[in-house]
mmCIF file with all atom_site columns, C-alpha atoms in Angstrom:
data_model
loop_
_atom_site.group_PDB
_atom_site.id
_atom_site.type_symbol
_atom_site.label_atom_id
_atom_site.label_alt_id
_atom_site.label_comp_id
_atom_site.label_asym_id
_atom_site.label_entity_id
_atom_site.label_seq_id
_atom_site.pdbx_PDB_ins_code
_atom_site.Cartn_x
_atom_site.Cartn_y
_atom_site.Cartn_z
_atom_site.occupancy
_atom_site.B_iso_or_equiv
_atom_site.pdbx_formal_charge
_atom_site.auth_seq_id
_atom_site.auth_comp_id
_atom_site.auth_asym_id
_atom_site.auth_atom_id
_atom_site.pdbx_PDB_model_num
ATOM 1  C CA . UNK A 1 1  ? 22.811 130.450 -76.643 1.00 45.00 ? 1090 UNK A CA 1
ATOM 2  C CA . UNK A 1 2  ? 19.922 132.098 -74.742 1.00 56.00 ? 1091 UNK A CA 1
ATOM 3  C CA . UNK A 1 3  ? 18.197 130.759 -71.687 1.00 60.00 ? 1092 UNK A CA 1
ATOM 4  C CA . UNK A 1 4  ? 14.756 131.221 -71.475 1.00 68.00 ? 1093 UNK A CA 1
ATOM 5  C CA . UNK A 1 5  ? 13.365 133.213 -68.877 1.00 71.00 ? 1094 UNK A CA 1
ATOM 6  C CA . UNK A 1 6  ? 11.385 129.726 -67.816 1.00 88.00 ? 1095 UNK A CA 1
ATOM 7  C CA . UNK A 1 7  ? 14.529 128.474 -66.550 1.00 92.00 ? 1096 UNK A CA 1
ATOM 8  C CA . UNK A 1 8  ? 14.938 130.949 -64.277 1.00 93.00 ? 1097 UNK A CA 1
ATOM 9  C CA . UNK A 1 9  ? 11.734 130.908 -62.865 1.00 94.00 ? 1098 UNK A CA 1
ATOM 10 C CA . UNK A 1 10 ? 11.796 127.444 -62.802 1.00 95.00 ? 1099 UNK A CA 1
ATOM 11 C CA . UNK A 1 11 ? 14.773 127.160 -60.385 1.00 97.00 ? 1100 UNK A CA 1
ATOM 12 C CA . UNK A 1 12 ? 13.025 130.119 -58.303 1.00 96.00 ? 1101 UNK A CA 1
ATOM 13 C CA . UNK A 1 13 ? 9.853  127.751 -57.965 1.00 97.00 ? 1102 UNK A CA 1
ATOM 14 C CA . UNK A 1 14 ? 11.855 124.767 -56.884 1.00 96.00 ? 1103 UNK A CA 1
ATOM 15 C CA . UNK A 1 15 ? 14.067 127.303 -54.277 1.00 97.00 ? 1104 UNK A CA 1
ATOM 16 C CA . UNK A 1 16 ? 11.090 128.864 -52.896 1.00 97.00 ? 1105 UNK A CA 1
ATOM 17 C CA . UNK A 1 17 ? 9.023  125.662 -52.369 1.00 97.00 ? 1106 UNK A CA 1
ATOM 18 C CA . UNK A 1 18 ? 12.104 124.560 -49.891 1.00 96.00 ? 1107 UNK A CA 1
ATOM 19 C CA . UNK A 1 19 ? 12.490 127.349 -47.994 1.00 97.00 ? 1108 UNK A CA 1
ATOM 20 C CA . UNK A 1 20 ? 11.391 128.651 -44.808 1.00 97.00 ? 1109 UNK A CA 1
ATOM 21 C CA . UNK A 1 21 ? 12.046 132.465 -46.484 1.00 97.00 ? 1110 UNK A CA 1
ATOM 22 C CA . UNK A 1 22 ? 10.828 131.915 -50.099 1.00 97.00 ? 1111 UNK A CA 1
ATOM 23 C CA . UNK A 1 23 ? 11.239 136.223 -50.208 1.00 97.00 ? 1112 UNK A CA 1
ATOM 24 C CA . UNK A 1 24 ? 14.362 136.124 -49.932 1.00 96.00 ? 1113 UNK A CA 1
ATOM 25 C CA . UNK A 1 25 ? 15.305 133.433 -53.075 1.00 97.00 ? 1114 UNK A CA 1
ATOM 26 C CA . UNK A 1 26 ? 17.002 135.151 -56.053 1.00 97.00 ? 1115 UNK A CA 1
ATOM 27 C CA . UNK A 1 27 ? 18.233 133.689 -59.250 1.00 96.00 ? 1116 UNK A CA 1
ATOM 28 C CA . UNK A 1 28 ? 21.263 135.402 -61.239 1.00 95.00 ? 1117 UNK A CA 1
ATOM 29 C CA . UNK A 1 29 ? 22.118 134.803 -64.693 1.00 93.00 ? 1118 UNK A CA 1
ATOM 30 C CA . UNK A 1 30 ? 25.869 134.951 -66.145 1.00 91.00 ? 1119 UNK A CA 1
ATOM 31 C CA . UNK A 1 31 ? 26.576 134.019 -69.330 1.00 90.00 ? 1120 UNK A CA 1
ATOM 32 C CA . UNK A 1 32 ? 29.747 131.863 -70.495 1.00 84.00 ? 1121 UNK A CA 1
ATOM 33 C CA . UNK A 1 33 ? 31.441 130.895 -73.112 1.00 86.00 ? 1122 UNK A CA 1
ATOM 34 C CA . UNK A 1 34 ? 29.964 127.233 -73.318 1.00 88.00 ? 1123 UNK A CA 1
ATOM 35 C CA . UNK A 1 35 ? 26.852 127.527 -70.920 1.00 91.00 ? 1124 UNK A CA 1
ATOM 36 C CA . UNK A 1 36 ? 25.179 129.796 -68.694 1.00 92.00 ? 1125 UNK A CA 1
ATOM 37 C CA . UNK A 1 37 ? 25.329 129.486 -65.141 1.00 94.00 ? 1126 UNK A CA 1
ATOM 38 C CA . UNK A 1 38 ? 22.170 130.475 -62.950 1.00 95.00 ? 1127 UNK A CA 1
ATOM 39 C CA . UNK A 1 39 ? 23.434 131.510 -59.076 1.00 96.00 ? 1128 UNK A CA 1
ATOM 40 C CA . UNK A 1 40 ? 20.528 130.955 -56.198 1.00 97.00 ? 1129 UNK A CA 1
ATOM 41 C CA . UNK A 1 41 ? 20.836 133.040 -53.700 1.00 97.00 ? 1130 UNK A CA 1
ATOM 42 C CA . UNK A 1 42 ? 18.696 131.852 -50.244 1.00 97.00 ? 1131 UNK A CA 1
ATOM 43 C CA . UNK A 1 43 ? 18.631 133.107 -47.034 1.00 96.00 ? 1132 UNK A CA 1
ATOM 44 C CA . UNK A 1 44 ? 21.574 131.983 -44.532 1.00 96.00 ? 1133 UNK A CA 1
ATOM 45 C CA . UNK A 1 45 ? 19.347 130.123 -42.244 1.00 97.00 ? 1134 UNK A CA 1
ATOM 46 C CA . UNK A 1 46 ? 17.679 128.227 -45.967 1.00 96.00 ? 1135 UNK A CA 1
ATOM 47 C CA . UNK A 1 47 ? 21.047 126.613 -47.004 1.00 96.00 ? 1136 UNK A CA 1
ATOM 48 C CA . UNK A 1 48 ? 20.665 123.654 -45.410 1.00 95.00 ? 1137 UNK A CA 1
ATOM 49 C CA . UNK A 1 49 ? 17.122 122.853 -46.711 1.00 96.00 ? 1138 UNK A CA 1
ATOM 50 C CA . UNK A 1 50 ? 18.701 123.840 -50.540 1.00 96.00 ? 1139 UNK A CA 1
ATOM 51 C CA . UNK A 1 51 ? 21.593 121.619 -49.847 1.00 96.00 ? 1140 UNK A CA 1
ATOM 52 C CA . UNK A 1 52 ? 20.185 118.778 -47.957 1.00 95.00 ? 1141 UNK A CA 1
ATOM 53 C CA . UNK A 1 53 ? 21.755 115.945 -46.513 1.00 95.00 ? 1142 UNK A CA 1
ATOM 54 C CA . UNK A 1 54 ? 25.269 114.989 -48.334 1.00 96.00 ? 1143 UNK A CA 1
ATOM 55 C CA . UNK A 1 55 ? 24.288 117.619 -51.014 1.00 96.00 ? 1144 UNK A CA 1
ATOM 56 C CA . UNK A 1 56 ? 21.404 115.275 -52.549 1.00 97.00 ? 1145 UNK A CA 1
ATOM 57 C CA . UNK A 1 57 ? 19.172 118.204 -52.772 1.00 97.00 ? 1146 UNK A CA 1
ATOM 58 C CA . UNK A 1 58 ? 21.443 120.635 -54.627 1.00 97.00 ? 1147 UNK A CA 1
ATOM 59 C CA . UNK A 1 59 ? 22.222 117.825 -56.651 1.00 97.00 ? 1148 UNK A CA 1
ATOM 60 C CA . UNK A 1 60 ? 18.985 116.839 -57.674 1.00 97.00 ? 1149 UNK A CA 1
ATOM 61 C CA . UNK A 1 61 ? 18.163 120.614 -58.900 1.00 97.00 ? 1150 UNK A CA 1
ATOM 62 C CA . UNK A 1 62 ? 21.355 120.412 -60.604 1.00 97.00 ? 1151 UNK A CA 1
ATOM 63 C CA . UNK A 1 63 ? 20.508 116.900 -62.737 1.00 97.00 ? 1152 UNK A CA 1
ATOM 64 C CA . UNK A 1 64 ? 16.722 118.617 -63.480 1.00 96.00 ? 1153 UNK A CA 1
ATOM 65 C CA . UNK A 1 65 ? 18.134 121.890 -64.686 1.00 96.00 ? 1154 UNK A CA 1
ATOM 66 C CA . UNK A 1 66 ? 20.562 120.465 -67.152 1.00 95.00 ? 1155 UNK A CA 1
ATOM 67 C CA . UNK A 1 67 ? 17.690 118.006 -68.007 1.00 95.00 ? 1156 UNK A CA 1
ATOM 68 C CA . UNK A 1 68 ? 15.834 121.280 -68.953 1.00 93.00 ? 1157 UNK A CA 1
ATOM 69 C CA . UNK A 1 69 ? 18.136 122.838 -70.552 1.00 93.00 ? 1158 UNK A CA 1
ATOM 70 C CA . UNK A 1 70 ? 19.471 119.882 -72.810 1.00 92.00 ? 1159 UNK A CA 1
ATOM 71 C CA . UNK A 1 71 ? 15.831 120.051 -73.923 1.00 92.00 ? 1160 UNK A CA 1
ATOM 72 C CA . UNK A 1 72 ? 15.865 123.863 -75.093 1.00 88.00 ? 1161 UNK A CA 1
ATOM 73 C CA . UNK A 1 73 ? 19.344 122.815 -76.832 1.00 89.00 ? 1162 UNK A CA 1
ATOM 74 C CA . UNK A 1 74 ? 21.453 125.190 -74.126 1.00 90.00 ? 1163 UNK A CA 1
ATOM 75 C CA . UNK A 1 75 ? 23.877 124.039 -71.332 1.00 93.00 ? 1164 UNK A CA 1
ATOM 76 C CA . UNK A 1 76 ? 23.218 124.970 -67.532 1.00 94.00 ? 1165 UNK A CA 1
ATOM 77 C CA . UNK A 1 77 ? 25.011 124.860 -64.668 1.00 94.00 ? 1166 UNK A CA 1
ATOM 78 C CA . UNK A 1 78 ? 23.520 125.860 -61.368 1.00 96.00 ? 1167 UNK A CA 1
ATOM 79 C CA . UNK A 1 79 ? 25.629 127.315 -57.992 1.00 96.00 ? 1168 UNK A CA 1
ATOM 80 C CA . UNK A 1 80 ? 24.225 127.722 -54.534 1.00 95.00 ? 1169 UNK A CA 1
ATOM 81 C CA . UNK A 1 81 ? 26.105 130.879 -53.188 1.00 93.00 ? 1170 UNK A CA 1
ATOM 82 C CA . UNK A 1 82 ? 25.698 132.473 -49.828 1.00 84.00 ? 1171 UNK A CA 1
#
């Protein structure tokens, strides 16, 4: 199960076109068992804007990465860390 590089610059697009600090966006890849998880890292003062309001931000990068990736015939999962 390999993710294409797109992916990852895909969620580093979206990140950096919400931020105030798009330098500071990175996007780590860790492979599972059953799907591959992609960690975005933002600046402290960014979260919020990744987040948004009751999470509807984070979730909506969530839904279009697994959208992606159910295309390509891989599984995604995507975690905001700080």
């Amino acid at each position: 199960m390999e993710v294409t590089a797109g992916m990852k610059e895909l969620l580093t697009y979206i990140a950096q076109n919400l931020v105030d600090h798009p330098d500071a966006v990175s996007v780590t890849e860790h492979k599972g068992e059953s799907e591959t998880v992609l960690e975005l890292r933002v600046a402290p003062e960014d979260m919020g804007k990744v987040i948004g309001r009751q999470g509807r931000i984070a979730k909506e990068i969530r839904t279009l990465m697994r959208s992606v990736a159910q295309r390509q015939g891989t599984k995604v999962s995507v975690e905001i860390v700080d």
